[in-house]
PDB file of C-alpha atoms in Angstrom:
ATOM      1  CA  UNK K  52     -34.312 -58.929 125.549  1.00 44.00           C
ATOM      2  CA  UNK K  53     -33.254 -62.364 124.271  1.00 45.00           C
ATOM      3  CA  UNK K  54     -36.418 -64.151 125.555  1.00 44.00           C
ATOM      4  CA  UNK K  55     -38.548 -61.522 123.795  1.00 40.00           C
ATOM      5  CA  UNK K  56     -36.647 -61.998 120.550  1.00 40.00           C
ATOM      6  CA  UNK K  57     -36.932 -65.766 120.864  1.00 38.00           C
ATOM      7  CA  UNK K  58     -40.682 -65.520 121.439  1.00 40.00           C
ATOM      8  CA  UNK K  59     -41.124 -63.254 118.403  1.00 37.00           C
ATOM      9  CA  UNK K  60     -39.022 -65.565 116.240  1.00 43.00           C
ATOM     10  CA  UNK K  61     -41.460 -68.377 117.035  1.00 41.00           C
ATOM     11  CA  UNK K  62     -44.642 -66.304 116.937  1.00 37.00           C
ATOM     12  CA  UNK K  63     -44.176 -64.509 113.602  1.00 41.00           C
ATOM     13  CA  UNK K  64     -43.715 -67.620 111.443  1.00 44.00           C
ATOM     14  CA  UNK K  65     -46.815 -69.189 113.041  1.00 39.00           C
ATOM     15  CA  UNK K  66     -48.896 -66.077 112.344  1.00 38.00           C
ATOM     16  CA  UNK K  67     -47.538 -65.866 108.781  1.00 43.00           C
ATOM     17  CA  UNK K  68     -48.339 -69.502 108.115  1.00 41.00           C
ATOM     18  CA  UNK K  69     -51.850 -69.107 109.547  1.00 40.00           C
ATOM     19  CA  UNK K  70     -52.468 -66.042 107.389  1.00 42.00           C
ATOM     20  CA  UNK K  71     -51.219 -67.749 104.227  1.00 46.00           C
ATOM     21  CA  UNK K  72     -53.247 -70.883 104.965  1.00 45.00           C
ATOM     22  CA  UNK K  73     -56.422 -68.865 105.597  1.00 44.00           C
ATOM     23  CA  UNK K  74     -55.924 -66.775 102.453  1.00 47.00           C
ATOM     24  CA  UNK K  75     -55.202 -69.799 100.323  1.00 49.00           C
ATOM     25  CA  UNK K  76     -58.226 -71.710 101.546  1.00 48.00           C
ATOM     26  CA  UNK K  77     -60.478 -68.697 100.968  1.00 49.00           C
ATOM     27  CA  UNK K  78     -59.140 -68.105  97.454  1.00 48.00           C
ATOM     28  CA  UNK K  79     -58.301 -71.532  96.108  1.00 47.00           C
ATOM     29  CA  UNK K  80     -60.804 -73.840  97.808  1.00 50.00           C
ATOM     30  CA  UNK K  81     -64.339 -73.145  96.596  1.00 50.00           C
ATOM     31  CA  UNK K  82     -67.046 -74.719  98.748  1.00 50.00           C
ATOM     32  CA  UNK K  83     -68.559 -76.870  96.007  1.00 53.00           C
ATOM     33  CA  UNK K  84     -65.908 -78.736  94.048  1.00 55.00           C
ATOM     34  CA  UNK K  85     -68.294 -81.063  92.242  1.00 64.00           C
ATOM     35  CA  UNK K  86     -69.534 -78.378  89.826  1.00 82.00           C
ATOM     36  CA  UNK K  87     -66.097 -77.064  88.889  1.00 87.00           C
ATOM     37  CA  UNK K  88     -64.490 -77.823  85.509  1.00 89.00           C
ATOM     38  CA  UNK K  89     -61.181 -79.731  85.301  1.00 91.00           C
ATOM     39  CA  UNK K  90     -57.969 -77.888  86.051  1.00 91.00           C
ATOM     40  CA  UNK K  91     -55.675 -76.852  88.870  1.00 90.00           C
ATOM     41  CA  UNK K  92     -55.504 -73.822  91.160  1.00 90.00           C
ATOM     42  CA  UNK K  93     -51.726 -74.234  91.333  1.00 89.00           C
ATOM     43  CA  UNK K  94     -49.619 -72.978  94.212  1.00 88.00           C
ATOM     44  CA  UNK K  95     -50.983 -71.140  97.276  1.00 84.00           C
ATOM     45  CA  UNK K  96     -51.480 -67.425  96.616  1.00 78.00           C
ATOM     46  CA  UNK K  97     -49.668 -67.294  93.257  1.00 84.00           C
ATOM     47  CA  UNK K  98     -51.778 -70.025  91.637  1.00 88.00           C
ATOM     48  CA  UNK K  99     -50.630 -70.476  88.033  1.00 90.00           C
ATOM     49  CA  UNK K 100     -49.724 -66.826  87.550  1.00 85.00           C
ATOM     50  CA  UNK K 101     -46.044 -67.537  86.924  1.00 86.00           C
ATOM     51  CA  UNK K 102     -46.847 -70.059  84.174  1.00 88.00           C
ATOM     52  CA  UNK K 103     -49.282 -67.577  82.616  1.00 86.00           C
ATOM     53  CA  UNK K 104     -46.776 -64.708  82.565  1.00 81.00           C
ATOM     54  CA  UNK K 105     -43.704 -66.718  81.584  1.00 85.00           C
ATOM     55  CA  UNK K 106     -45.108 -67.902  78.249  1.00 84.00           C
ATOM     56  CA  UNK K 107     -47.449 -66.874  75.463  1.00 85.00           C
ATOM     57  CA  UNK K 108     -51.022 -66.833  76.883  1.00 83.00           C
ATOM     58  CA  UNK K 109     -52.185 -68.830  73.844  1.00 85.00           C
ATOM     59  CA  UNK K 110     -49.705 -71.591  74.726  1.00 91.00           C
ATOM     60  CA  UNK K 111     -50.896 -71.482  78.348  1.00 90.00           C
ATOM     61  CA  UNK K 112     -54.480 -72.048  77.191  1.00 89.00           C
ATOM     62  CA  UNK K 113     -53.658 -74.650  74.515  1.00 90.00           C
ATOM     63  CA  UNK K 114     -51.613 -76.715  76.995  1.00 92.00           C
ATOM     64  CA  UNK K 115     -54.560 -76.923  79.367  1.00 91.00           C
ATOM     65  CA  UNK K 116     -57.061 -77.707  76.627  1.00 90.00           C
ATOM     66  CA  UNK K 117     -54.802 -80.598  75.586  1.00 90.00           C
ATOM     67  CA  UNK K 118     -54.216 -81.735  79.161  1.00 91.00           C
ATOM     68  CA  UNK K 119     -57.853 -81.691  80.279  1.00 87.00           C
ATOM     69  CA  UNK K 120     -59.448 -82.467  76.883  1.00 75.00           C
ATOM     70  CA  UNK K 121     -61.859 -79.637  77.447  1.00 79.00           C
ATOM     71  CA  UNK K 122     -62.476 -76.103  76.221  1.00 85.00           C
ATOM     72  CA  UNK K 123     -63.267 -75.039  79.761  1.00 90.00           C
ATOM     73  CA  UNK K 124     -60.889 -75.286  82.684  1.00 92.00           C
ATOM     74  CA  UNK K 125     -60.220 -73.727  86.063  1.00 92.00           C
ATOM     75  CA  UNK K 126     -57.057 -71.992  87.234  1.00 91.00           C
ATOM     76  CA  UNK K 127     -55.928 -69.246  89.613  1.00 90.00           C
ATOM     77  CA  UNK K 128     -54.391 -65.998  88.359  1.00 86.00           C
ATOM     78  CA  UNK K 129     -53.222 -62.984  90.361  1.00 81.00           C
ATOM     79  CA  UNK K 130     -54.770 -64.337  93.544  1.00 79.00           C
ATOM     80  CA  UNK K 131     -58.239 -64.995  92.118  1.00 83.00           C
ATOM     81  CA  UNK K 132     -59.872 -68.289  91.061  1.00 88.00           C
ATOM     82  CA  UNK K 133     -60.701 -68.216  87.351  1.00 88.00           C
ATOM     83  CA  UNK K 134     -62.708 -70.345  84.929  1.00 89.00           C
ATOM     84  CA  UNK K 135     -61.547 -70.059  81.303  1.00 90.00           C
ATOM     85  CA  UNK K 136     -63.961 -70.711  78.415  1.00 89.00           C
ATOM     86  CA  UNK K 137     -62.205 -71.173  75.085  1.00 86.00           C
ATOM     87  CA  UNK K 138     -63.158 -70.840  71.448  1.00 83.00           C
ATOM     88  CA  UNK K 139     -66.142 -69.284  69.639  1.00 86.00           C
ATOM     89  CA  UNK K 140     -68.653 -71.428  71.547  1.00 86.00           C
ATOM     90  CA  UNK K 141     -67.285 -70.208  74.885  1.00 86.00           C
ATOM     91  CA  UNK K 142     -67.407 -66.572  73.771  1.00 84.00           C
ATOM     92  CA  UNK K 143     -70.949 -67.018  72.491  1.00 88.00           C
ATOM     93  CA  UNK K 144     -72.038 -68.590  75.769  1.00 88.00           C
ATOM     94  CA  UNK K 145     -70.621 -65.680  77.786  1.00 84.00           C
ATOM     95  CA  UNK K 146     -72.087 -62.937  75.585  1.00 84.00           C
ATOM     96  CA  UNK K 147     -75.512 -64.634  75.442  1.00 88.00           C
ATOM     97  CA  UNK K 148     -75.789 -65.178  79.201  1.00 86.00           C
ATOM     98  CA  UNK K 149     -74.417 -61.960  80.705  1.00 78.00           C
ATOM     99  CA  UNK K 150     -76.891 -60.865  83.340  1.00 76.00           C
ATOM    100  CA  UNK K 151     -78.585 -64.284  83.242  1.00 83.00           C
ATOM    101  CA  UNK K 152     -76.282 -67.126  84.216  1.00 83.00           C
ATOM    102  CA  UNK K 153     -73.397 -64.798  85.051  1.00 79.00           C
ATOM    103  CA  UNK K 154     -72.831 -61.228  86.189  1.00 78.00           C
ATOM    104  CA  UNK K 155     -70.010 -58.767  85.616  1.00 76.00           C
ATOM    105  CA  UNK K 156     -67.136 -59.290  88.037  1.00 77.00           C
ATOM    106  CA  UNK K 157     -63.964 -57.287  88.569  1.00 79.00           C
ATOM    107  CA  UNK K 158     -60.715 -58.602  90.070  1.00 81.00           C
ATOM    108  CA  UNK K 159     -59.780 -57.381  93.532  1.00 84.00           C
ATOM    109  CA  UNK K 160     -56.982 -55.249  92.096  1.00 86.00           C
ATOM    110  CA  UNK K 161     -59.462 -53.292  89.968  1.00 87.00           C
ATOM    111  CA  UNK K 162     -61.890 -52.920  92.873  1.00 87.00           C
ATOM    112  CA  UNK K 163     -59.166 -51.443  95.062  1.00 89.00           C
ATOM    113  CA  UNK K 164     -57.925 -49.051  92.380  1.00 90.00           C
ATOM    114  CA  UNK K 165     -61.340 -47.723  91.369  1.00 88.00           C
ATOM    115  CA  UNK K 166     -63.288 -48.164  94.620  1.00 79.00           C
ATOM    116  CA  UNK K 167     -66.906 -47.048  94.062  1.00 60.00           C
ATOM    117  CA  UNK K 168     -66.671 -47.473  90.286  1.00 50.00           C
ATOM    118  CA  UNK K 169     -66.603 -51.262  90.555  1.00 48.00           C
ATOM    119  CA  UNK K 170     -67.143 -52.339  94.147  1.00 46.00           C
ATOM    120  CA  UNK K 171     -70.515 -53.459  95.421  1.00 45.00           C
ATOM    121  CA  UNK K 172     -72.272 -50.677  97.268  1.00 40.00           C
ATOM    122  CA  UNK K 173     -73.986 -50.967 100.615  1.00 38.00           C
ATOM    123  CA  UNK K 174     -77.662 -50.212 101.113  1.00 35.00           C
ATOM    124  CA  UNK K 175     -76.786 -46.787 102.467  1.00 35.00           C
ATOM    125  CA  UNK K 176     -75.281 -45.758  99.120  1.00 36.00           C
ATOM    126  CA  UNK K 177     -77.744 -47.525  96.845  1.00 37.00           C
ATOM    127  CA  UNK K 178     -79.801 -44.411  96.181  1.00 36.00           C
ATOM    128  CA  UNK K 179     -76.870 -42.299  95.059  1.00 41.00           C
ATOM    129  CA  UNK K 180     -75.427 -45.157  92.987  1.00 43.00           C
ATOM    130  CA  UNK K 181     -78.748 -45.754  91.243  1.00 46.00           C
ATOM    131  CA  UNK K 182     -79.067 -42.046  90.535  1.00 45.00           C
ATOM    132  CA  UNK K 183     -75.575 -42.161  89.046  1.00 48.00           C
ATOM    133  CA  UNK K 184     -76.624 -44.994  86.741  1.00 48.00           C
ATOM    134  CA  UNK K 185     -79.715 -43.036  85.681  1.00 48.00           C
ATOM    135  CA  UNK K 186     -77.574 -39.969  85.034  1.00 47.00           C
ATOM    136  CA  UNK K 187     -75.289 -41.962  82.767  1.00 49.00           C
ATOM    137  CA  UNK K 188     -78.182 -43.442  80.806  1.00 48.00           C
ATOM    138  CA  UNK K 189     -80.203 -40.237  80.496  1.00 48.00           C
ATOM    139  CA  UNK K 190     -77.385 -37.760  80.061  1.00 54.00           C
ATOM    140  CA  UNK K 191     -77.876 -35.310  77.193  1.00 56.00           C
ATOM    141  CA  UNK K 192     -74.143 -35.611  76.634  1.00 58.00           C
ATOM    142  CA  UNK K 193     -74.659 -39.048  75.062  1.00 60.00           C
ATOM    143  CA  UNK K 194     -77.406 -38.121  72.595  1.00 68.00           C
ATOM    144  CA  UNK K 195     -76.531 -38.448  68.869  1.00 70.00           C
ATOM    145  CA  UNK K 196     -76.215 -34.705  68.306  1.00 69.00           C
ATOM    146  CA  UNK K 197     -73.890 -34.379  71.297  1.00 69.00           C
ATOM    147  CA  UNK K 198     -71.758 -37.307  70.118  1.00 72.00           C
ATOM    148  CA  UNK K 199     -71.514 -35.659  66.680  1.00 76.00           C
ATOM    149  CA  UNK K 200     -70.181 -32.517  68.357  1.00 77.00           C
ATOM    150  CA  UNK K 201     -67.715 -34.643  70.322  1.00 82.00           C
ATOM    151  CA  UNK K 202     -66.432 -36.092  67.040  1.00 85.00           C
ATOM    152  CA  UNK K 203     -65.589 -32.578  65.859  1.00 86.00           C
ATOM    153  CA  UNK K 204     -63.794 -31.858  69.134  1.00 88.00           C
ATOM    154  CA  UNK K 205     -61.792 -35.093  68.926  1.00 90.00           C
ATOM    155  CA  UNK K 206     -60.870 -34.424  65.291  1.00 91.00           C
ATOM    156  CA  UNK K 207     -59.646 -30.939  66.171  1.00 92.00           C
ATOM    157  CA  UNK K 208     -57.660 -32.208  69.140  1.00 93.00           C
ATOM    158  CA  UNK K 209     -56.067 -34.965  67.037  1.00 93.00           C
ATOM    159  CA  UNK K 210     -54.973 -32.476  64.351  1.00 94.00           C
ATOM    160  CA  UNK K 211     -53.457 -30.142  66.945  1.00 94.00           C
ATOM    161  CA  UNK K 212     -51.705 -33.048  68.642  1.00 94.00           C
ATOM    162  CA  UNK K 213     -50.113 -34.300  65.407  1.00 93.00           C
ATOM    163  CA  UNK K 214     -49.015 -30.806  64.409  1.00 94.00           C
ATOM    164  CA  UNK K 215     -47.329 -30.276  67.777  1.00 93.00           C
ATOM    165  CA  UNK K 216     -45.811 -33.690  68.499  1.00 93.00           C
ATOM    166  CA  UNK K 217     -45.504 -35.637  65.230  1.00 93.00           C
ATOM    167  CA  UNK K 218     -45.158 -33.530  62.070  1.00 93.00           C
ATOM    168  CA  UNK K 219     -41.564 -32.598  61.278  1.00 92.00           C
ATOM    169  CA  UNK K 220     -40.073 -34.957  63.855  1.00 91.00           C
ATOM    170  CA  UNK K 221     -37.454 -37.449  62.666  1.00 90.00           C
ATOM    171  CA  UNK K 222     -38.358 -39.854  65.467  1.00 90.00           C
ATOM    172  CA  UNK K 223     -41.352 -40.194  67.789  1.00 89.00           C
ATOM    173  CA  UNK K 224     -42.148 -42.375  70.803  1.00 91.00           C
ATOM    174  CA  UNK K 225     -45.512 -43.793  69.757  1.00 91.00           C
ATOM    175  CA  UNK K 226     -46.673 -45.322  73.039  1.00 91.00           C
ATOM    176  CA  UNK K 227     -46.349 -42.167  75.141  1.00 92.00           C
ATOM    177  CA  UNK K 228     -47.760 -39.868  72.456  1.00 93.00           C
ATOM    178  CA  UNK K 229     -50.801 -42.048  71.792  1.00 93.00           C
ATOM    179  CA  UNK K 230     -51.491 -42.161  75.523  1.00 93.00           C
ATOM    180  CA  UNK K 231     -51.114 -38.372  75.705  1.00 94.00           C
ATOM    181  CA  UNK K 232     -53.612 -37.877  72.868  1.00 94.00           C
ATOM    182  CA  UNK K 233     -56.240 -40.245  74.303  1.00 94.00           C
ATOM    183  CA  UNK K 234     -55.753 -38.884  77.820  1.00 94.00           C
ATOM    184  CA  UNK K 235     -56.278 -35.367  76.468  1.00 93.00           C
ATOM    185  CA  UNK K 236     -59.560 -36.338  74.813  1.00 92.00           C
ATOM    186  CA  UNK K 237     -60.784 -38.213  77.909  1.00 91.00           C
ATOM    187  CA  UNK K 238     -59.745 -35.353  80.217  1.00 92.00           C
ATOM    188  CA  UNK K 239     -61.578 -32.749  78.138  1.00 91.00           C
ATOM    189  CA  UNK K 240     -64.831 -34.637  77.547  1.00 88.00           C
ATOM    190  CA  UNK K 241     -65.189 -36.296  80.943  1.00 90.00           C
ATOM    191  CA  UNK K 242     -63.401 -33.929  83.333  1.00 91.00           C
ATOM    192  CA  UNK K 243     -63.215 -30.643  81.428  1.00 89.00           C
ATOM    193  CA  UNK K 244     -59.425 -30.325  81.704  1.00 90.00           C
ATOM    194  CA  UNK K 245     -57.297 -28.828  78.925  1.00 90.00           C
ATOM    195  CA  UNK K 246     -54.166 -27.696  80.757  1.00 92.00           C
ATOM    196  CA  UNK K 247     -51.258 -29.546  79.023  1.00 92.00           C
ATOM    197  CA  UNK K 248     -49.369 -30.270  82.234  1.00 94.00           C
ATOM    198  CA  UNK K 249     -52.400 -31.643  84.038  1.00 94.00           C
ATOM    199  CA  UNK K 250     -53.311 -33.744  80.991  1.00 93.00           C
ATOM    200  CA  UNK K 251     -49.755 -35.122  80.917  1.00 94.00           C
ATOM    201  CA  UNK K 252     -50.124 -36.034  84.597  1.00 94.00           C
ATOM    202  CA  UNK K 253     -53.398 -37.839  83.862  1.00 94.00           C
ATOM    203  CA  UNK K 254     -51.751 -39.802  81.039  1.00 94.00           C
ATOM    204  CA  UNK K 255     -48.978 -40.832  83.433  1.00 95.00           C
ATOM    205  CA  UNK K 256     -51.465 -41.787  86.159  1.00 95.00           C
ATOM    206  CA  UNK K 257     -53.514 -43.913  83.757  1.00 93.00           C
ATOM    207  CA  UNK K 258     -50.405 -45.632  82.402  1.00 93.00           C
ATOM    208  CA  UNK K 259     -49.356 -46.638  85.926  1.00 94.00           C
ATOM    209  CA  UNK K 260     -52.884 -47.784  86.753  1.00 94.00           C
ATOM    210  CA  UNK K 261     -52.924 -49.941  83.599  1.00 91.00           C
ATOM    211  CA  UNK K 262     -49.762 -51.704  84.732  1.00 90.00           C
ATOM    212  CA  UNK K 263     -51.333 -52.610  88.081  1.00 90.00           C
ATOM    213  CA  UNK K 264     -54.769 -53.713  86.896  1.00 86.00           C
ATOM    214  CA  UNK K 265     -53.834 -57.376  86.615  1.00 81.00           C
ATOM    215  CA  UNK K 266     -51.369 -57.690  89.466  1.00 84.00           C
ATOM    216  CA  UNK K 267     -51.474 -59.131  92.962  1.00 83.00           C
ATOM    217  CA  UNK K 268     -53.630 -56.629  94.913  1.00 86.00           C
ATOM    218  CA  UNK K 269     -51.122 -55.964  97.701  1.00 85.00           C
ATOM    219  CA  UNK K 270     -49.476 -52.555  98.119  1.00 87.00           C
ATOM    220  CA  UNK K 271     -45.944 -53.819  98.651  1.00 89.00           C
ATOM    221  CA  UNK K 272     -43.465 -50.966  97.983  1.00 92.00           C
ATOM    222  CA  UNK K 273     -41.825 -51.261  94.602  1.00 92.00           C
ATOM    223  CA  UNK K 274     -44.524 -53.433  93.010  1.00 92.00           C
ATOM    224  CA  UNK K 275     -46.632 -52.450  90.005  1.00 93.00           C
ATOM    225  CA  UNK K 276     -49.795 -52.531  92.143  1.00 93.00           C
ATOM    226  CA  UNK K 277     -48.293 -50.182  94.753  1.00 95.00           C
ATOM    227  CA  UNK K 278     -47.412 -47.719  91.972  1.00 96.00           C
ATOM    228  CA  UNK K 279     -50.876 -48.114  90.469  1.00 95.00           C
ATOM    229  CA  UNK K 280     -52.549 -47.501  93.837  1.00 95.00           C
ATOM    230  CA  UNK K 281     -50.511 -44.337  94.357  1.00 96.00           C
ATOM    231  CA  UNK K 282     -51.424 -43.129  90.855  1.00 95.00           C
ATOM    232  CA  UNK K 283     -55.093 -43.973  91.457  1.00 95.00           C
ATOM    233  CA  UNK K 284     -55.154 -41.912  94.652  1.00 95.00           C
ATOM    234  CA  UNK K 285     -53.422 -39.013  92.866  1.00 95.00           C
ATOM    235  CA  UNK K 286     -55.920 -39.166  89.993  1.00 95.00           C
ATOM    236  CA  UNK K 287     -58.846 -39.188  92.392  1.00 94.00           C
ATOM    237  CA  UNK K 288     -57.432 -36.153  94.224  1.00 95.00           C
ATOM    238  CA  UNK K 289     -57.009 -34.372  90.875  1.00 95.00           C
ATOM    239  CA  UNK K 290     -60.680 -34.905  90.035  1.00 94.00           C
ATOM    240  CA  UNK K 291     -61.767 -33.773  93.516  1.00 94.00           C
ATOM    241  CA  UNK K 292     -59.749 -30.597  92.985  1.00 94.00           C
ATOM    242  CA  UNK K 293     -61.513 -30.017  89.644  1.00 93.00           C
ATOM    243  CA  UNK K 294     -64.898 -30.572  91.324  1.00 92.00           C
ATOM    244  CA  UNK K 295     -64.157 -27.791  93.821  1.00 92.00           C
ATOM    245  CA  UNK K 296     -63.038 -25.492  90.988  1.00 90.00           C
ATOM    246  CA  UNK K 297     -66.234 -26.145  89.045  1.00 89.00           C
ATOM    247  CA  UNK K 298     -68.430 -25.482  92.063  1.00 87.00           C
ATOM    248  CA  UNK K 299     -66.728 -22.110  92.359  1.00 86.00           C
ATOM    249  CA  UNK K 300     -66.958 -21.311  88.636  1.00 81.00           C
ATOM    250  CA  UNK K 301     -70.598 -22.280  88.026  1.00 75.00           C
ATOM    251  CA  UNK K 302     -72.248 -19.593  90.222  1.00 72.00           C
ATOM    252  CA  UNK K 303     -70.159 -17.001  88.377  1.00 72.00           C
ATOM    253  CA  UNK K 304     -71.945 -17.842  85.119  1.00 68.00           C
ATOM    254  CA  UNK K 305     -69.293 -20.014  83.490  1.00 68.00           C
ATOM    255  CA  UNK K 306     -70.821 -22.648  81.175  1.00 69.00           C
ATOM    256  CA  UNK K 307     -69.602 -26.195  81.733  1.00 68.00           C
ATOM    257  CA  UNK K 308     -70.126 -28.899  79.094  1.00 75.00           C
ATOM    258  CA  UNK K 309     -68.175 -31.934  80.344  1.00 82.00           C
ATOM    259  CA  UNK K 310     -69.622 -35.030  82.005  1.00 85.00           C
ATOM    260  CA  UNK K 311     -68.131 -34.259  85.418  1.00 89.00           C
ATOM    261  CA  UNK K 312     -70.088 -30.987  85.528  1.00 86.00           C
ATOM    262  CA  UNK K 313     -73.257 -32.839  84.606  1.00 83.00           C
ATOM    263  CA  UNK K 314     -72.818 -35.261  87.499  1.00 84.00           C
ATOM    264  CA  UNK K 315     -71.988 -32.484  89.970  1.00 85.00           C
ATOM    265  CA  UNK K 316     -74.939 -30.217  89.255  1.00 80.00           C
ATOM    266  CA  UNK K 317     -77.627 -32.646  88.073  1.00 77.00           C
ATOM    267  CA  UNK K 318     -79.460 -34.395  90.887  1.00 70.00           C
ATOM    268  CA  UNK K 319     -81.769 -37.388  90.715  1.00 69.00           C
ATOM    269  CA  UNK K 320     -85.572 -37.212  90.565  1.00 71.00           C
ATOM    270  CA  UNK K 321     -85.759 -36.359  94.270  1.00 74.00           C
ATOM    271  CA  UNK K 322     -83.179 -33.568  94.016  1.00 74.00           C
ATOM    272  CA  UNK K 323     -80.397 -35.501  95.736  1.00 81.00           C
ATOM    273  CA  UNK K 324     -76.805 -35.110  94.612  1.00 83.00           C
ATOM    274  CA  UNK K 325     -74.055 -37.700  94.732  1.00 85.00           C
ATOM    275  CA  UNK K 326     -71.231 -37.133  97.242  1.00 88.00           C
ATOM    276  CA  UNK K 327     -68.045 -35.690  95.746  1.00 89.00           C
ATOM    277  CA  UNK K 328     -66.026 -38.848  96.447  1.00 90.00           C
ATOM    278  CA  UNK K 329     -68.527 -41.011  94.583  1.00 89.00           C
ATOM    279  CA  UNK K 330     -68.658 -38.598  91.647  1.00 90.00           C
ATOM    280  CA  UNK K 331     -64.853 -38.680  91.471  1.00 92.00           C
ATOM    281  CA  UNK K 332     -64.809 -42.492  91.542  1.00 91.00           C
ATOM    282  CA  UNK K 333     -67.386 -42.861  88.777  1.00 89.00           C
ATOM    283  CA  UNK K 334     -65.864 -40.230  86.488  1.00 91.00           C
ATOM    284  CA  UNK K 335     -62.439 -41.714  87.049  1.00 92.00           C
ATOM    285  CA  UNK K 336     -63.723 -45.149  86.008  1.00 89.00           C
ATOM    286  CA  UNK K 337     -65.384 -43.746  82.878  1.00 88.00           C
ATOM    287  CA  UNK K 338     -62.333 -41.690  81.891  1.00 91.00           C
ATOM    288  CA  UNK K 339     -60.019 -44.664  82.360  1.00 91.00           C
ATOM    289  CA  UNK K 340     -62.293 -46.886  80.264  1.00 87.00           C
ATOM    290  CA  UNK K 341     -62.157 -44.225  77.527  1.00 88.00           C
ATOM    291  CA  UNK K 342     -58.354 -44.175  77.820  1.00 90.00           C
ATOM    292  CA  UNK K 343     -57.367 -47.837  78.147  1.00 85.00           C
ATOM    293  CA  UNK K 344     -58.936 -49.613  75.153  1.00 86.00           C
ATOM    294  CA  UNK K 345     -58.464 -46.866  72.499  1.00 90.00           C
ATOM    295  CA  UNK K 346     -54.825 -46.253  73.423  1.00 91.00           C
ATOM    296  CA  UNK K 347     -54.001 -49.978  73.274  1.00 89.00           C
ATOM    297  CA  UNK K 348     -55.851 -50.403  69.973  1.00 90.00           C
ATOM    298  CA  UNK K 349     -54.059 -47.450  68.365  1.00 91.00           C
ATOM    299  CA  UNK K 350     -50.633 -48.572  69.604  1.00 91.00           C
ATOM    300  CA  UNK K 351     -51.092 -52.083  68.211  1.00 90.00           C
ATOM    301  CA  UNK K 352     -52.495 -50.677  64.959  1.00 91.00           C
ATOM    302  CA  UNK K 353     -49.412 -48.510  64.442  1.00 89.00           C
ATOM    303  CA  UNK K 354     -47.120 -51.379  65.443  1.00 90.00           C
ATOM    304  CA  UNK K 355     -48.580 -53.771  62.884  1.00 90.00           C
ATOM    305  CA  UNK K 356     -48.749 -51.137  60.152  1.00 90.00           C
ATOM    306  CA  UNK K 357     -45.067 -50.400  60.792  1.00 88.00           C
ATOM    307  CA  UNK K 358     -44.237 -54.097  60.502  1.00 91.00           C
ATOM    308  CA  UNK K 359     -46.271 -54.514  57.292  1.00 91.00           C
ATOM    309  CA  UNK K 360     -45.482 -51.542  55.020  1.00 90.00           C
ATOM    310  CA  UNK K 361     -47.442 -53.038  52.106  1.00 91.00           C
ATOM    311  CA  UNK K 362     -50.643 -52.897  54.191  1.00 90.00           C
ATOM    312  CA  UNK K 363     -49.801 -49.347  55.249  1.00 88.00           C
ATOM    313  CA  UNK K 364     -49.369 -48.267  51.613  1.00 90.00           C
ATOM    314  CA  UNK K 365     -52.704 -49.835  50.632  1.00 89.00           C
ATOM    315  CA  UNK K 366     -54.499 -48.035  53.471  1.00 87.00           C
ATOM    316  CA  UNK K 367     -52.766 -44.768  52.610  1.00 84.00           C
ATOM    317  CA  UNK K 368     -53.719 -45.115  48.940  1.00 85.00           C
ATOM    318  CA  UNK K 369     -57.322 -45.798  49.902  1.00 79.00           C
ATOM    319  CA  UNK K 370     -57.471 -42.700  52.114  1.00 71.00           C
ATOM    320  CA  UNK K 371     -55.853 -40.427  49.542  1.00 56.00           C
TER     321      UNK K 371
END
C-alpha cells in the first residue's frame, strides 16, 4: 500500500504541473508576439484578474495607460487573453470595424453557460443555425406593429408589478424586485410563461448566471461559475419542459404568441425544424439578453436617483 501511495504522491504533482503548464502556454502565449500591443499576461491561469477585481476598473486601466504610454494594451482576465482599447478613438475603431477587422467573441464562461447560443457550430448543425438566424430576422414578432403591442403588454405588467410589490410598502428590496419585473417580461414575451413561481425561478436562475458570466470557467463546487452552470442547466430544462407543453397545446387549438412558439412551429424554407435543444439554447440566450442589460440599467438608475434627490424631484416634476 505504501509503495502505491508513494508513487501517487510523485505522479499527481507531475501531472498537475504538466496540465497547468499546457493550459498556461495555450492561453497566455499567443503564437505571434510581434503584433501584440504592450502589456503583460500576468500570472499563469489567473493572469491579472486579481488586480482587476481588487481595485476600481478605471484605476486598473489608467495605471496601464500610464505604464505603457499607450491607449491599447494586452492583459489576461478570467483565463482569457484580452486586448483593451481605451478612449473614444478605441470605441470608434471597434464599432466601425465589427465584422471587418474583428468578429464577435464570447469568453469561454459564456460559451459553456449558453452552449449553442454563442458557441461555433459544426457543419452538421449549420443548416438549423442559419434557419434560426433567418427566423429571428424575419419573425413577425419583431415588426413595428408587434413591438407596439409588446409595449402595451410591458406597461400593463409594470403597473401590476408595482401595485403588488411596491405601492404601500414602507421598504422594498430594489435589486430583487427589478430582476423579478424584467424576468417576468422576458419570460412572457420570449417563453410564454406567466406563472409567478416559475417566473421567480427564472429570475433566480438569471441572477446566478449573471454572477458567473465573467468568472473562471471551471465548475469547482462552491464557485460562482459552478452555481451559474447549475442555474443554466436548470433554465434550459425549464424551457425544454415548456416546449413539450406547447407541442401538446398547439394541436388542441390553443393560440401561442411568444417567440418560443414561433421557433418551435415555424420551419425554414425547406420545411426543416430546429432540434428542441437548439431552440432552448437560442431562446435562453435571447431571454437572458433581454434580462441582463435592462435590469442593470434600472437598478443603477434607481440607485443614482436615490443618491441625488434633487435630480429625482426634477424628473418627477417633468413627468407630472
